[in-house]
PDB file of C-alpha atoms in Angstrom:
ATOM      1  CA  MET H   1      13.237   5.839  -4.822  1.00  0.00           C
ATOM      2  CA  ILE H   2       9.669   4.774  -3.756  1.00  0.00           C
ATOM      3  CA  LEU H   3       9.043   2.911  -0.539  1.00  0.00           C
ATOM      4  CA  VAL H   4       5.734   1.103  -0.487  1.00  0.00           C
ATOM      5  CA  ALA H   5       5.001  -1.453   2.981  1.00  0.00           C
ATOM      6  CA  ASP H   6       2.333  -3.095   4.217  1.00  0.00           C
ATOM      7  CA  SER H   7       1.996  -3.617   7.727  1.00  0.00           C
ATOM      8  CA  GLY H   8       0.556  -5.695  10.499  1.00  0.00           C
ATOM      9  CA  SER H   9       1.918  -6.011  14.445  1.00  0.00           C
ATOM     10  CA  THR H  10       3.925  -8.944  13.348  1.00  0.00           C
ATOM     11  CA  LYS H  11       5.974  -8.513  10.210  1.00  0.00           C
ATOM     12  CA  THR H  12       5.988  -5.333   7.266  1.00  0.00           C
ATOM     13  CA  ASN H  13       6.600  -6.135   3.988  1.00  0.00           C
ATOM     14  CA  TRP H  14       8.370  -3.480   1.960  1.00  0.00           C
ATOM     15  CA  ILE H  15       9.345  -3.255  -1.681  1.00  0.00           C
ATOM     16  CA  ALA H  16      11.772  -0.295  -2.960  1.00  0.00           C
ATOM     17  CA  LEU H  17      11.113   1.140  -6.217  1.00  0.00           C
ATOM     18  CA  ASP H  18      13.631   2.967  -8.305  1.00  0.00           C
ATOM     19  CA  GLU H  19      12.872   5.753 -10.423  1.00  0.00           C
ATOM     20  CA  LYS H  20      11.659   3.878 -13.586  1.00  0.00           C
ATOM     21  CA  GLY H  21       8.789   1.765 -11.529  1.00  0.00           C
ATOM     22  CA  ASN H  22      10.966  -1.400 -11.215  1.00  0.00           C
ATOM     23  CA  THR H  23      11.838  -3.293  -8.101  1.00  0.00           C
ATOM     24  CA  PHE H  24      15.001  -2.317  -6.389  1.00  0.00           C
ATOM     25  CA  PHE H  25      14.388  -4.848  -2.939  1.00  0.00           C
ATOM     26  CA  LYS H  26      11.777  -6.276  -1.398  1.00  0.00           C
ATOM     27  CA  ILE H  27      12.791  -7.360   2.362  1.00  0.00           C
ATOM     28  CA  ASP H  28      10.700  -7.134   5.702  1.00  0.00           C
ATOM     29  CA  THR H  29      10.974  -5.469   9.238  1.00  0.00           C
ATOM     30  CA  LYS H  30       8.747  -6.549  12.411  1.00  0.00           C
ATOM     31  CA  GLY H  31       5.746  -5.059  12.558  1.00  0.00           C
ATOM     32  CA  LEU H  32       5.161  -1.175  13.122  1.00  0.00           C
ATOM     33  CA  ASN H  33       1.690  -0.679  14.499  1.00  0.00           C
ATOM     34  CA  PRO H  34       1.715   2.879  16.009  1.00  0.00           C
ATOM     35  CA  ALA H  35      -1.065   1.706  18.171  1.00  0.00           C
ATOM     36  CA  VAL H  36       1.116  -0.980  19.789  1.00  0.00           C
ATOM     37  CA  PHE H  37       4.262   0.106  19.813  1.00  0.00           C
ATOM     38  CA  PRO H  38       6.223   3.249  21.752  1.00  0.00           C
ATOM     39  CA  LYS H  39       8.111   5.479  18.378  1.00  0.00           C
ATOM     40  CA  LYS H  40      11.453   4.226  20.078  1.00  0.00           C
ATOM     41  CA  THR H  41      10.250   0.702  19.044  1.00  0.00           C
ATOM     42  CA  LEU H  42       9.273   2.078  15.699  1.00  0.00           C
ATOM     43  CA  TYR H  43      12.686   4.067  14.682  1.00  0.00           C
ATOM     44  CA  ASN H  44      14.691   0.690  15.479  1.00  0.00           C
ATOM     45  CA  ARG H  45      12.950  -1.717  13.598  1.00  0.00           C
ATOM     46  CA  ILE H  46      13.127   0.544  10.896  1.00  0.00           C
ATOM     47  CA  VAL H  47      16.911   1.744  11.405  1.00  0.00           C
ATOM     48  CA  LYS H  48      18.052  -1.464  11.867  1.00  0.00           C
ATOM     49  CA  LYS H  49      17.590  -2.681   8.498  1.00  0.00           C
ATOM     50  CA  SER H  50      20.681  -1.647   6.584  1.00  0.00           C
ATOM     51  CA  GLU H  51      18.519  -1.730   3.247  1.00  0.00           C
ATOM     52  CA  LEU H  52      16.489   0.727   4.546  1.00  0.00           C
ATOM     53  CA  TYR H  53      18.428   2.833   6.539  1.00  0.00           C
ATOM     54  CA  ASN H  54      21.138   3.594   3.384  1.00  0.00           C
ATOM     55  CA  ILE H  55      18.715   5.004   0.981  1.00  0.00           C
ATOM     56  CA  LYS H  56      16.981   7.022   3.397  1.00  0.00           C
ATOM     57  CA  LYS H  57      18.415  10.090   1.958  1.00  0.00           C
ATOM     58  CA  GLU H  58      17.062   8.624  -1.518  1.00  0.00           C
ATOM     59  CA  VAL H  59      13.615   7.780  -0.616  1.00  0.00           C
ATOM     60  CA  LYS H  60      11.305  10.584  -2.186  1.00  0.00           C
ATOM     61  CA  LYS H  61       7.792   9.277  -1.573  1.00  0.00           C
ATOM     62  CA  ILE H  62       6.607   6.268   1.023  1.00  0.00           C
ATOM     63  CA  PHE H  63       2.702   5.132   1.062  1.00  0.00           C
ATOM     64  CA  PHE H  64       2.646   2.141   4.699  1.00  0.00           C
ATOM     65  CA  TYR H  65      -0.395   0.672   4.308  1.00  0.00           C
ATOM     66  CA  GLY H  66      -0.677  -0.369   8.577  1.00  0.00           C
ATOM     67  CA  ALA H  67      -2.591  -2.165  11.475  1.00  0.00           C
ATOM     68  CA  GLY H  68      -3.445   0.422  13.900  1.00  0.00           C
ATOM     69  CA  CYS H  69      -3.565   3.320  11.817  1.00  0.00           C
ATOM     70  CA  GLY H  70      -7.164   3.801  12.020  1.00  0.00           C
ATOM     71  CA  THR H  71      -6.791   7.073  13.541  1.00  0.00           C
ATOM     72  CA  GLU H  72      -4.630  11.321  12.621  1.00  0.00           C
ATOM     73  CA  THR H  73      -3.623  10.668  15.867  1.00  0.00           C
ATOM     74  CA  ALA H  74      -1.797   6.785  15.353  1.00  0.00           C
ATOM     75  CA  LYS H  75      -1.071   8.158  11.458  1.00  0.00           C
ATOM     76  CA  GLY H  76       0.496  11.392  12.597  1.00  0.00           C
ATOM     77  CA  TYR H  77       2.882   9.679  15.578  1.00  0.00           C
ATOM     78  CA  LEU H  78       3.647   7.020  12.301  1.00  0.00           C
ATOM     79  CA  LYS H  79       4.543   9.687  10.103  1.00  0.00           C
ATOM     80  CA  ASP H  80       6.976  11.781  12.931  1.00  0.00           C
ATOM     81  CA  VAL H  81       9.069   8.819  13.115  1.00  0.00           C
ATOM     82  CA  PHE H  82       9.058   8.040   9.237  1.00  0.00           C
ATOM     83  CA  GLU H  83       9.980  12.424   8.911  1.00  0.00           C
ATOM     84  CA  ASP H  84      12.690  11.537  11.509  1.00  0.00           C
ATOM     85  CA  ILE H  85      14.360   9.021   9.098  1.00  0.00           C
ATOM     86  CA  PHE H  86      13.424   9.648   6.042  1.00  0.00           C
ATOM     87  CA  SER H  87      13.549  13.323   5.784  1.00  0.00           C
ATOM     88  CA  ASN H  88      13.746  14.012   1.895  1.00  0.00           C
ATOM     89  CA  ALA H  89      10.647  12.325   1.486  1.00  0.00           C
ATOM     90  CA  GLU H  90       6.140  12.299   1.442  1.00  0.00           C
ATOM     91  CA  ILE H  91       4.732  10.453   3.173  1.00  0.00           C
ATOM     92  CA  ALA H  92       0.825   8.797   2.787  1.00  0.00           C
ATOM     93  CA  ILE H  93      -0.098   6.265   5.438  1.00  0.00           C
ATOM     94  CA  HIS H  94      -3.272   4.508   5.013  1.00  0.00           C
ATOM     95  CA  GLU H  95      -5.109   1.686   7.240  1.00  0.00           C
ATOM     96  CA  ASP H  96      -4.914  -1.843   6.175  1.00  0.00           C
ATOM     97  CA  THR H  97      -8.064  -2.213   5.302  1.00  0.00           C
ATOM     98  CA  ILE H  98      -6.950   0.588   1.672  1.00  0.00           C
ATOM     99  CA  ALA H  99      -4.277  -2.141   1.092  1.00  0.00           C
ATOM    100  CA  ALA H 100      -6.217  -4.949   1.597  1.00  0.00           C
ATOM    101  CA  VAL H 101      -8.882  -3.524  -0.702  1.00  0.00           C
ATOM    102  CA  LYS H 102      -6.040  -2.411  -3.294  1.00  0.00           C
ATOM    103  CA  SER H 103      -5.096  -5.968  -3.237  1.00  0.00           C
ATOM    104  CA  LEU H 104      -8.400  -6.874  -4.614  1.00  0.00           C
ATOM    105  CA  GLN H 105      -8.311  -5.417  -7.978  1.00  0.00           C
ATOM    106  CA  THR H 106     -12.121  -4.511  -8.200  1.00  0.00           C
ATOM    107  CA  ASP H 107     -13.860  -1.751  -8.300  1.00  0.00           C
ATOM    108  CA  LYS H 108     -17.079  -4.017  -7.652  1.00  0.00           C
ATOM    109  CA  PRO H 109     -18.809  -3.657  -4.021  1.00  0.00           C
ATOM    110  CA  GLY H 110     -17.540  -6.291  -0.898  1.00  0.00           C
ATOM    111  CA  ILE H 111     -16.758  -6.509   2.555  1.00  0.00           C
ATOM    112  CA  VAL H 112     -13.467  -6.635   2.888  1.00  0.00           C
ATOM    113  CA  CYS H 113     -11.915  -8.770   6.004  1.00  0.00           C
ATOM    114  CA  ILE H 114      -8.377  -8.967   7.517  1.00  0.00           C
ATOM    115  CA  LEU H 115      -7.736 -11.650   9.546  1.00  0.00           C
ATOM    116  CA  GLY H 116      -3.861 -11.634  10.319  1.00  0.00           C
ATOM    117  CA  THR H 117      -1.867 -10.508  13.986  1.00  0.00           C
ATOM    118  CA  GLY H 118      -5.347  -8.285  14.141  1.00  0.00           C
ATOM    119  CA  SER H 119      -8.496  -8.835  12.699  1.00  0.00           C
ATOM    120  CA  ASN H 120     -10.365  -5.473  10.884  1.00  0.00           C
ATOM    121  CA  CYS H 121     -13.993  -5.150   8.707  1.00  0.00           C
ATOM    122  CA  SER H 122     -15.039  -2.862   5.967  1.00  0.00           C
ATOM    123  CA  TYR H 123     -17.326  -2.082   3.455  1.00  0.00           C
ATOM    124  CA  PHE H 124     -16.064  -1.365  -0.250  1.00  0.00           C
ATOM    125  CA  ASP H 125     -18.915   0.232  -2.187  1.00  0.00           C
ATOM    126  CA  GLY H 126     -16.509   0.213  -5.374  1.00  0.00           C
ATOM    127  CA  LYS H 127     -15.152   3.628  -4.171  1.00  0.00           C
ATOM    128  CA  ASP H 128     -14.450   4.352  -0.980  1.00  0.00           C
ATOM    129  CA  THR H 129     -14.135   2.290   2.229  1.00  0.00           C
ATOM    130  CA  HIS H 130     -16.783   2.191   4.943  1.00  0.00           C
ATOM    131  CA  GLN H 131     -16.404   0.634   8.926  1.00  0.00           C
ATOM    132  CA  LYS H 132     -18.992   0.143  11.024  1.00  0.00           C
ATOM    133  CA  ILE H 133     -16.968  -0.652  14.076  1.00  0.00           C
ATOM    134  CA  ILE H 134     -13.643   1.264  15.163  1.00  0.00           C
ATOM    135  CA  SER H 135     -11.028  -1.612  16.820  1.00  0.00           C
ATOM    136  CA  LEU H 136     -10.062  -1.251  19.978  1.00  0.00           C
ATOM    137  CA  GLY H 137      -7.388  -3.969  19.344  1.00  0.00           C
ATOM    138  CA  TYR H 138      -6.113  -7.463  20.542  1.00  0.00           C
ATOM    139  CA  ILE H 139      -7.380  -7.204  24.206  1.00  0.00           C
ATOM    140  CA  ILE H 140     -10.889  -7.191  24.018  1.00  0.00           C
ATOM    141  CA  MET H 141     -11.338  -7.365  19.595  1.00  0.00           C
ATOM    142  CA  ASP H 142      -9.455  -9.350  17.191  1.00  0.00           C
ATOM    143  CA  ASP H 143     -11.912 -11.888  16.890  1.00  0.00           C
ATOM    144  CA  ALA H 144     -10.558 -14.844  15.059  1.00  0.00           C
ATOM    145  CA  SER H 145      -7.150 -12.995  14.654  1.00  0.00           C
ATOM    146  CA  GLY H 146      -3.463 -14.899  15.294  1.00  0.00           C
ATOM    147  CA  ASN H 147      -3.330 -13.722  18.648  1.00  0.00           C
ATOM    148  CA  TYR H 148      -6.992 -14.548  19.353  1.00  0.00           C
ATOM    149  CA  PHE H 149      -6.409 -18.235  19.180  1.00  0.00           C
ATOM    150  CA  GLY H 150      -3.675 -17.750  21.047  1.00  0.00           C
ATOM    151  CA  LYS H 151      -5.249 -16.839  24.115  1.00  0.00           C
ATOM    152  CA  GLN H 152      -8.382 -19.087  23.580  1.00  0.00           C
ATOM    153  CA  ILE H 153      -5.802 -22.080  23.459  1.00  0.00           C
ATOM    154  CA  ILE H 154      -3.598 -20.581  26.388  1.00  0.00           C
ATOM    155  CA  ARG H 155      -6.648 -20.512  28.151  1.00  0.00           C
ATOM    156  CA  ASP H 156      -8.041 -24.060  27.066  1.00  0.00           C
ATOM    157  CA  TYR H 157      -4.362 -25.433  28.092  1.00  0.00           C
ATOM    158  CA  TYR H 158      -4.615 -24.368  31.581  1.00  0.00           C
ATOM    159  CA  PHE H 159      -8.498 -24.289  32.448  1.00  0.00           C
ATOM    160  CA  ASN H 160      -7.892 -28.253  31.301  1.00  0.00           C
ATOM    161  CA  LYS H 161     -10.043 -28.011  28.055  1.00  0.00           C
ATOM    162  CA  MET H 162      -7.668 -28.956  25.656  1.00  0.00           C
ATOM    163  CA  PRO H 163      -7.644 -32.799  24.249  1.00  0.00           C
ATOM    164  CA  LYS H 164      -4.546 -34.690  26.471  1.00  0.00           C
ATOM    165  CA  ASP H 165      -3.411 -35.344  23.585  1.00  0.00           C
ATOM    166  CA  LEU H 166      -2.988 -32.174  21.953  1.00  0.00           C
ATOM    167  CA  ALA H 167      -1.731 -30.610  25.386  1.00  0.00           C
ATOM    168  CA  VAL H 168       1.338 -33.043  25.937  1.00  0.00           C
ATOM    169  CA  LYS H 169       1.907 -31.430  21.925  1.00  0.00           C
ATOM    170  CA  PHE H 170       1.429 -28.497  22.817  1.00  0.00           C
ATOM    171  CA  GLU H 171       3.703 -28.082  25.936  1.00  0.00           C
ATOM    172  CA  SER H 172       6.747 -29.862  23.657  1.00  0.00           C
ATOM    173  CA  ASN H 173       6.585 -26.908  21.919  1.00  0.00           C
ATOM    174  CA  TYR H 174       6.339 -23.697  23.814  1.00  0.00           C
ATOM    175  CA  ASP H 175       7.321 -22.557  27.300  1.00  0.00           C
ATOM    176  CA  LEU H 176       3.982 -22.821  28.774  1.00  0.00           C
ATOM    177  CA  SER H 177       4.925 -22.450  32.970  1.00  0.00           C
ATOM    178  CA  PRO H 178       3.097 -19.446  34.268  1.00  0.00           C
ATOM    179  CA  ASP H 179       5.722 -17.459  34.619  1.00  0.00           C
ATOM    180  CA  THR H 180       6.993 -17.091  30.905  1.00  0.00           C
ATOM    181  CA  ILE H 181       3.095 -16.318  30.310  1.00  0.00           C
ATOM    182  CA  LYS H 182       2.786 -13.914  32.154  1.00  0.00           C
ATOM    183  CA  GLU H 183       6.192 -11.999  31.491  1.00  0.00           C
ATOM    184  CA  ARG H 184       5.126 -12.341  27.937  1.00  0.00           C
ATOM    185  CA  LEU H 185       1.825 -10.754  28.248  1.00  0.00           C
ATOM    186  CA  TYR H 186       2.434  -8.046  31.209  1.00  0.00           C
ATOM    187  CA  LYS H 187       5.884  -7.217  31.190  1.00  0.00           C
ATOM    188  CA  LEU H 188       7.106  -7.635  27.704  1.00  0.00           C
ATOM    189  CA  ASP H 189       6.766  -6.238  24.335  1.00  0.00           C
ATOM    190  CA  SER H 190       4.297  -7.013  21.981  1.00  0.00           C
ATOM    191  CA  PRO H 191       2.445  -9.608  23.756  1.00  0.00           C
ATOM    192  CA  ASN H 192      -0.400  -9.565  20.942  1.00  0.00           C
ATOM    193  CA  THR H 193       2.286 -10.894  18.343  1.00  0.00           C
ATOM    194  CA  TYR H 194       3.523 -13.164  21.326  1.00  0.00           C
ATOM    195  CA  LEU H 195      -0.158 -14.738  20.942  1.00  0.00           C
ATOM    196  CA  ALA H 196      -0.157 -15.192  17.789  1.00  0.00           C
ATOM    197  CA  ASP H 197       2.718 -17.109  17.720  1.00  0.00           C
ATOM    198  CA  ILE H 198       1.199 -19.253  20.008  1.00  0.00           C
ATOM    199  CA  GLY H 199      -1.929 -18.694  17.559  1.00  0.00           C
ATOM    200  CA  ARG H 200      -0.197 -20.568  14.846  1.00  0.00           C
ATOM    201  CA  PHE H 201       0.208 -23.920  17.056  1.00  0.00           C
ATOM    202  CA  LEU H 202      -3.939 -24.468  16.283  1.00  0.00           C
ATOM    203  CA  ILE H 203      -3.408 -23.577  12.249  1.00  0.00           C
ATOM    204  CA  GLU H 204      -0.490 -26.371  12.303  1.00  0.00           C
ATOM    205  CA  ASN H 205      -2.673 -28.996  14.090  1.00  0.00           C
ATOM    206  CA  LYS H 206      -6.395 -27.347  12.674  1.00  0.00           C
ATOM    207  CA  ASN H 207      -7.245 -31.247  11.588  1.00  0.00           C
ATOM    208  CA  ASN H 208      -7.720 -31.696  14.999  1.00  0.00           C
ATOM    209  CA  ASP H 209     -11.496 -31.610  16.225  1.00  0.00           C
ATOM    210  CA  TYR H 210     -10.793 -29.563  19.271  1.00  0.00           C
ATOM    211  CA  ALA H 211      -8.863 -27.358  16.645  1.00  0.00           C
ATOM    212  CA  GLN H 212     -11.335 -27.016  14.075  1.00  0.00           C
ATOM    213  CA  LYS H 213     -14.106 -26.321  17.098  1.00  0.00           C
ATOM    214  CA  VAL H 214     -12.275 -23.366  18.434  1.00  0.00           C
ATOM    215  CA  ILE H 215     -11.892 -21.893  14.738  1.00  0.00           C
ATOM    216  CA  LYS H 216     -14.969 -22.051  13.565  1.00  0.00           C
ATOM    217  CA  THR H 217     -16.039 -20.483  16.654  1.00  0.00           C
ATOM    218  CA  GLY H 218     -13.682 -17.349  16.409  1.00  0.00           C
ATOM    219  CA  LEU H 219     -14.797 -17.492  13.006  1.00  0.00           C
ATOM    220  CA  ARG H 220     -18.359 -17.614  13.996  1.00  0.00           C
ATOM    221  CA  SER H 221     -18.059 -14.565  16.035  1.00  0.00           C
ATOM    222  CA  PHE H 222     -16.275 -12.325  13.483  1.00  0.00           C
ATOM    223  CA  ILE H 223     -18.966 -12.638  11.190  1.00  0.00           C
ATOM    224  CA  GLU H 224     -21.536 -11.885  14.062  1.00  0.00           C
ATOM    225  CA  ASN H 225     -19.426  -9.008  14.912  1.00  0.00           C
ATOM    226  CA  GLN H 226     -18.696  -7.643  12.490  1.00  0.00           C
ATOM    227  CA  ILE H 227     -19.143  -8.629   8.770  1.00  0.00           C
ATOM    228  CA  LEU H 228     -22.817  -8.747   9.762  1.00  0.00           C
ATOM    229  CA  GLN H 229     -22.433  -5.185  10.987  1.00  0.00           C
ATOM    230  CA  PHE H 230     -23.400  -4.410   7.135  1.00  0.00           C
ATOM    231  CA  ASP H 231     -26.541  -4.877   5.855  1.00  0.00           C
ATOM    232  CA  GLU H 232     -25.056  -5.267   2.455  1.00  0.00           C
ATOM    233  CA  SER H 233     -23.170  -8.615   3.467  1.00  0.00           C
ATOM    234  CA  LYS H 234     -25.692 -10.433   2.008  1.00  0.00           C
ATOM    235  CA  LYS H 235     -25.662  -9.191  -1.339  1.00  0.00           C
ATOM    236  CA  VAL H 236     -21.800  -8.905  -2.091  1.00  0.00           C
ATOM    237  CA  PRO H 237     -18.734 -11.063  -1.694  1.00  0.00           C
ATOM    238  CA  ILE H 238     -17.135 -11.024   1.552  1.00  0.00           C
ATOM    239  CA  TYR H 239     -13.309 -10.885   0.492  1.00  0.00           C
ATOM    240  CA  PHE H 240     -10.046 -12.015   3.305  1.00  0.00           C
ATOM    241  CA  VAL H 241      -6.890 -10.510   2.974  1.00  0.00           C
ATOM    242  CA  GLY H 242      -3.896 -12.164   5.464  1.00  0.00           C
ATOM    243  CA  SER H 243      -1.997 -15.451   6.449  1.00  0.00           C
ATOM    244  CA  ILE H 244      -4.962 -16.486   8.752  1.00  0.00           C
ATOM    245  CA  ALA H 245      -7.342 -16.419   6.115  1.00  0.00           C
ATOM    246  CA  HIS H 246      -5.179 -18.017   3.946  1.00  0.00           C
ATOM    247  CA  PHE H 247      -4.446 -20.855   5.895  1.00  0.00           C
ATOM    248  CA  LEU H 248      -8.118 -20.934   7.053  1.00  0.00           C
ATOM    249  CA  HIS H 249      -9.393 -21.150   3.353  1.00  0.00           C
ATOM    250  CA  ASP H 250     -11.721 -24.405   3.637  1.00  0.00           C
ATOM    251  CA  GLU H 251     -13.063 -23.031   7.468  1.00  0.00           C
ATOM    252  CA  ILE H 252     -14.029 -20.156   6.107  1.00  0.00           C
ATOM    253  CA  VAL H 253     -15.760 -21.126   3.167  1.00  0.00           C
ATOM    254  CA  GLU H 254     -18.065 -23.698   5.602  1.00  0.00           C
ATOM    255  CA  VAL H 255     -18.449 -21.260   8.497  1.00  0.00           C
ATOM    256  CA  LEU H 256     -19.650 -18.904   5.445  1.00  0.00           C
ATOM    257  CA  SER H 257     -22.061 -21.009   4.518  1.00  0.00           C
ATOM    258  CA  GLU H 258     -23.954 -21.646   7.789  1.00  0.00           C
ATOM    259  CA  TYR H 259     -25.134 -17.601   7.356  1.00  0.00           C
ATOM    260  CA  LYS H 260     -25.642 -17.726   3.697  1.00  0.00           C
ATOM    261  CA  LEU H 261     -22.563 -15.520   2.379  1.00  0.00           C
ATOM    262  CA  LYS H 262     -20.910 -16.072  -0.099  1.00  0.00           C
ATOM    263  CA  LEU H 263     -16.217 -15.964  -0.209  1.00  0.00           C
ATOM    264  CA  GLY H 264     -15.117 -13.937  -2.898  1.00  0.00           C
ATOM    265  CA  LYS H 265     -11.367 -14.333  -2.733  1.00  0.00           C
ATOM    266  CA  ILE H 266      -8.298 -14.681  -0.172  1.00  0.00           C
ATOM    267  CA  VAL H 267      -5.484 -12.760  -0.921  1.00  0.00           C
ATOM    268  CA  ARG H 268      -1.827 -13.691   1.772  1.00  0.00           C
ATOM    269  CA  HIS H 269       0.159 -11.220   0.942  1.00  0.00           C
ATOM    270  CA  PRO H 270      -1.066  -7.536  -0.334  1.00  0.00           C
ATOM    271  CA  ILE H 271       2.549  -5.887  -1.074  1.00  0.00           C
ATOM    272  CA  ASN H 272       2.558  -7.384  -4.452  1.00  0.00           C
ATOM    273  CA  THR H 273      -0.565  -5.616  -5.609  1.00  0.00           C
ATOM    274  CA  LEU H 274      -0.118  -2.375  -3.640  1.00  0.00           C
ATOM    275  CA  ALA H 275       3.920  -2.176  -5.120  1.00  0.00           C
ATOM    276  CA  ILE H 276       2.028  -2.874  -8.935  1.00  0.00           C
ATOM    277  CA  SER H 277      -0.221  -0.312  -8.677  1.00  0.00           C
ATOM    278  CA  HIS H 278       2.472   2.310  -7.522  1.00  0.00           C
ATOM    279  CA  SER H 279       5.045   1.525 -10.233  1.00  0.00           C
ATOM    280  CA  GLN H 280       1.983   2.127 -12.722  1.00  0.00           C
ATOM    281  CA  ASN H 281       2.175   5.136 -10.937  1.00  0.00           C
ATOM    282  CA  SER H 282       6.111   6.492 -10.164  1.00  0.00           C
TER     283      SER H 282
END
């Protein structure tokens, strides 16, 4: 049995393949970001999923692609968790940018961007990926991500910069009391996924003029802080992977054009292409 997983901070998509490369099951668990969650949380998120726990002895290989797996320390941290559960498996852990590149199914150069709960960017030269910026996570980076947009609209709501009609709608959808927000941000687990959940409100109301302004400001920051770090960005297509990118297709096209950048394509879920790739090599 082979397990293939694509993970962000919010959710992990899993596909199990049998010895012939056929899909045995597809499931989701909560996110498994080793840069954010303690080992106990990572462990529990896996073993509480019966489909995974029930085949733990049968799994021979694991191919895991995830947010927060950009350093050897983080990879080792997560590998320890997997080895405690899947004791018979060979384990390969890669950062999420590798999954993004594989999902594009191209051997041509391009800038590959991730916009989901968090954000990231790399240059694919046709063979290898290269990064200019080391991600420091959701508190000070992650421009144009779900958690970035969640942070922006909470700030605007409290600074009275959100239009009144939208603020009323915002209040009806979320508990925006200061005690709740501070508890979720500073006391409970997963503040980044909490912010990303709040950020969904902006996406759901993206046709509002205020929402358009916030969205495009975030995309411009991502382009200037990430994409334009690469001189190649003016010469090659810009690819995007992730749910935020999927829902902001039109805005991405518009803002890229401001910088004379060309969109390649947008892939919402890399997992299906990853599974095909590994099934062919099983």
